[in-house]
PDB file of C-alpha atoms in Angstrom:
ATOM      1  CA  UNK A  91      20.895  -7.307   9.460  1.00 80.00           C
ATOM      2  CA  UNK A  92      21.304  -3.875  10.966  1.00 88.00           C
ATOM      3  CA  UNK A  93      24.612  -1.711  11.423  1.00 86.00           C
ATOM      4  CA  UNK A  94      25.405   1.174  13.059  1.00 89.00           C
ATOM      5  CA  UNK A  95      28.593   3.304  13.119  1.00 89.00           C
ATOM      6  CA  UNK A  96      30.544   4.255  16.131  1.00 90.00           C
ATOM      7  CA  UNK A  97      32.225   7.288  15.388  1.00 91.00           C
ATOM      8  CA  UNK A  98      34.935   9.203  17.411  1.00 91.00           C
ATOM      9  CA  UNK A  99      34.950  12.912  18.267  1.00 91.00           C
ATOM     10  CA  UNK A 100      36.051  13.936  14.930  1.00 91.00           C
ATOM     11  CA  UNK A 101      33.540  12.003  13.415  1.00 89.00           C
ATOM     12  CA  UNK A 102      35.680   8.991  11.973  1.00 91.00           C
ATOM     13  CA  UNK A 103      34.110   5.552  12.052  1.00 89.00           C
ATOM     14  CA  UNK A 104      35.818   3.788  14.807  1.00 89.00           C
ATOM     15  CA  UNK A 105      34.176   0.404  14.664  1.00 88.00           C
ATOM     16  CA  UNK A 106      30.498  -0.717  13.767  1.00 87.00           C
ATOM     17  CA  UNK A 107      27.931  -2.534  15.287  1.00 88.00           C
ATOM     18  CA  UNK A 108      26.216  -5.171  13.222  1.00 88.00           C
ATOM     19  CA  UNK A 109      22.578  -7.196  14.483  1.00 88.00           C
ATOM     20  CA  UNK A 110      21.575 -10.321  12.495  1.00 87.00           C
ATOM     21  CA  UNK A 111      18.155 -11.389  13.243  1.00 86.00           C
ATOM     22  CA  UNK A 112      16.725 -14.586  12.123  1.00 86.00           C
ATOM     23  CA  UNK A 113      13.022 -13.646  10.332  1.00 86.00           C
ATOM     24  CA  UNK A 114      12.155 -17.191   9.344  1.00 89.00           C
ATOM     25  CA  UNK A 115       9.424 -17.334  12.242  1.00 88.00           C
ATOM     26  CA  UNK A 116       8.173 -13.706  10.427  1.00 85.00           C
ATOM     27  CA  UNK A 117       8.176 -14.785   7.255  1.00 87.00           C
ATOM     28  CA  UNK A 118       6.230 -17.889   7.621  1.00 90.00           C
ATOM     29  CA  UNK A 119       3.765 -15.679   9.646  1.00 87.00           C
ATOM     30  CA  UNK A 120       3.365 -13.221   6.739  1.00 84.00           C
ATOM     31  CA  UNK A 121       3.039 -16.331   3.807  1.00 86.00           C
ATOM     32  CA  UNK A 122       0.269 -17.963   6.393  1.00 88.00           C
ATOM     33  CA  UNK A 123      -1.690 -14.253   6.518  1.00 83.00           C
ATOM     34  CA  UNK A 124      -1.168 -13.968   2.739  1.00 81.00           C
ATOM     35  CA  UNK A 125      -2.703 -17.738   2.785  1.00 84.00           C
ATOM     36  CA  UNK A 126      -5.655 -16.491   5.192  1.00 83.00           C
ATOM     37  CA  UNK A 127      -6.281 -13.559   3.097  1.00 81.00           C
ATOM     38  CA  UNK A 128      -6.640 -15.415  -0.362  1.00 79.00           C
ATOM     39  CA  UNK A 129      -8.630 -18.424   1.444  1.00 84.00           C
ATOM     40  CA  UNK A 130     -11.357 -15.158   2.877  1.00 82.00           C
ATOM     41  CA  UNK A 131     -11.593 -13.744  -0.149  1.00 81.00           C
ATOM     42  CA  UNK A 132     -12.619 -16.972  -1.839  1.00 82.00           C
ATOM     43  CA  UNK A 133     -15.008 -17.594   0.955  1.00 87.00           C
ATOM     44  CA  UNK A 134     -16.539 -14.800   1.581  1.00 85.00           C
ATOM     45  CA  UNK A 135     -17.052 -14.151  -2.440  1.00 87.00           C
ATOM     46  CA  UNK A 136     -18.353 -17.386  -3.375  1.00 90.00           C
ATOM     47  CA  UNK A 137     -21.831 -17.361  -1.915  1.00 92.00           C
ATOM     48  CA  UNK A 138     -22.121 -13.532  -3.236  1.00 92.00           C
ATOM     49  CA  UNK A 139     -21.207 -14.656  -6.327  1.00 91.00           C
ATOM     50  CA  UNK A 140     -23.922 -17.292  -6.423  1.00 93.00           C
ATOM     51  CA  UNK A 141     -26.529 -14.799  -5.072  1.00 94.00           C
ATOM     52  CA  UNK A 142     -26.086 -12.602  -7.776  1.00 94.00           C
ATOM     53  CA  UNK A 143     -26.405 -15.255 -10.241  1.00 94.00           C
ATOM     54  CA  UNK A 144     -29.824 -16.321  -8.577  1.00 96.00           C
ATOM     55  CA  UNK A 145     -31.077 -12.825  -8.640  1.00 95.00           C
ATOM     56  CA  UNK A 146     -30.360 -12.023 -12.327  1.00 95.00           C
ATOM     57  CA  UNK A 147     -31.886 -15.582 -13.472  1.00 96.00           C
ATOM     58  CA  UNK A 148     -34.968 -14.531 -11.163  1.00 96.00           C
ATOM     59  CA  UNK A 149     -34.976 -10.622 -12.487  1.00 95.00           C
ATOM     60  CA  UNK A 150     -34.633 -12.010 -16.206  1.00 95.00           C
ATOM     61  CA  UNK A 151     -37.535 -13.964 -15.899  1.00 96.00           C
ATOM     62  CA  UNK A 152     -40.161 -11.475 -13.939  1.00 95.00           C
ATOM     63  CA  UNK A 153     -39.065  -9.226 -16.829  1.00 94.00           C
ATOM     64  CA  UNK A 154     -40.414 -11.812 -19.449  1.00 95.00           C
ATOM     65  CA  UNK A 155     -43.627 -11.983 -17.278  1.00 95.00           C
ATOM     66  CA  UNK A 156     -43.423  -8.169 -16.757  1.00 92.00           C
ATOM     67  CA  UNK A 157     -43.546  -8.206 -12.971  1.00 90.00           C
ATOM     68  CA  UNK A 158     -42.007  -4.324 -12.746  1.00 91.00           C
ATOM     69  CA  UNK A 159     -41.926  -3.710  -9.215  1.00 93.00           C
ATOM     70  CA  UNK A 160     -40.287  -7.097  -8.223  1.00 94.00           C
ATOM     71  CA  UNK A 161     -37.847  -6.414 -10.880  1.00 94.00           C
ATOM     72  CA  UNK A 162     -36.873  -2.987  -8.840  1.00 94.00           C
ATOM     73  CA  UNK A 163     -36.270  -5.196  -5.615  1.00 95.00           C
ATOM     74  CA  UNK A 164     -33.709  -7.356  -7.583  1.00 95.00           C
ATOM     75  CA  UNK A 165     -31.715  -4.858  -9.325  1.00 95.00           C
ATOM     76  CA  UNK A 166     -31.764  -3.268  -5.756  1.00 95.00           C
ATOM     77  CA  UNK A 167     -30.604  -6.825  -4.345  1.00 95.00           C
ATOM     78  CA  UNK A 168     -28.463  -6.894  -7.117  1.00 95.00           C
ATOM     79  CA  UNK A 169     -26.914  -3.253  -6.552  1.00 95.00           C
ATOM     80  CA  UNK A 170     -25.767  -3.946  -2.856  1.00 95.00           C
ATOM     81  CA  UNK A 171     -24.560  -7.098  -3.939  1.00 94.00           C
ATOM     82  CA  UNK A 172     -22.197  -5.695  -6.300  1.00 93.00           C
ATOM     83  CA  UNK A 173     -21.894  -3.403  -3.052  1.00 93.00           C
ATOM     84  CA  UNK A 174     -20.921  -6.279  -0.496  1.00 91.00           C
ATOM     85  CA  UNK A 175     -18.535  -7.560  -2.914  1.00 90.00           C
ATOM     86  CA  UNK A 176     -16.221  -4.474  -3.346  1.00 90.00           C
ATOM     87  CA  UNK A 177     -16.717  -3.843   0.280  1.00 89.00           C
ATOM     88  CA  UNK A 178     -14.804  -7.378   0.718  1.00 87.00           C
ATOM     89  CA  UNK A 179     -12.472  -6.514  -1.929  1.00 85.00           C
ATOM     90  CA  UNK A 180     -11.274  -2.909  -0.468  1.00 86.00           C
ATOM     91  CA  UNK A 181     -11.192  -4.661   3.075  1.00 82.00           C
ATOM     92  CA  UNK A 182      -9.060  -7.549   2.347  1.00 80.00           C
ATOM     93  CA  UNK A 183      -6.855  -5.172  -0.126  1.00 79.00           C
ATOM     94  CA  UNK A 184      -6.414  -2.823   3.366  1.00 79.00           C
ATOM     95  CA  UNK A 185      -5.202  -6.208   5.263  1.00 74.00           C
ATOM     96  CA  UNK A 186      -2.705  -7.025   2.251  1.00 71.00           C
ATOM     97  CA  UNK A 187      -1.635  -3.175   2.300  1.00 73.00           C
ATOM     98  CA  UNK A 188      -1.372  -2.695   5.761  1.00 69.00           C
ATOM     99  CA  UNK A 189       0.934  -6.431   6.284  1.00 63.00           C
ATOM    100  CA  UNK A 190       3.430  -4.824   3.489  1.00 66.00           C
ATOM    101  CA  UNK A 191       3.542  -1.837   4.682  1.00 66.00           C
ATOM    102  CA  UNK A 192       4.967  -3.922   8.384  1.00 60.00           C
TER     103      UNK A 192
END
């Protein structure tokens, strides 16, 4: 709902106008974004998460056979996977953000 006053020349509220809107089309907009949202996150997490898993199983076990410079690839591997991950984080934070903020 939105009002406005309608004030006469010497500024005393005369009458006011009211809107009602109906938001229920909005609203179930919004809860279907916030739906999307939590559904991308999971999905676009998951395989990262299993990545990183595979690389430090792999890097823990050229460490016990003391392969150095393959070790160096996966914490590199592992680095910008940690990377990727808050990269998708601050992204869909800026979506969540940016729909309050409407």
């Amino acid at each position: 709902m939105k009002a406005s006053p309608i004030v006469d020349e010497t500024g005393q509220v005369q009458y006011a106008v009211n809107i009602f809107s109906d938001i229920t089309a909005r609203m179930e907009l919004e809860q279907r974004k916030d739906e999307f949202i939590g559904m991308a996150s999971h999905v676009l997490k998951t395989p990262i998460t299993s990545l990183k898993g595979y690389t430090q199983l792999l890097k823990r076990q050229l460490e016990k056979q003391g392969v150095t410079e393959q070790v160096a690839m996966l914490d590199r591997m592992e680095t910008q996977l940690t990377r990727l991950t808050h990269l998708i984080s601050d992204l869909l934070w800026t979506c969540l953000k940016s729909r309050q903020a409407n």
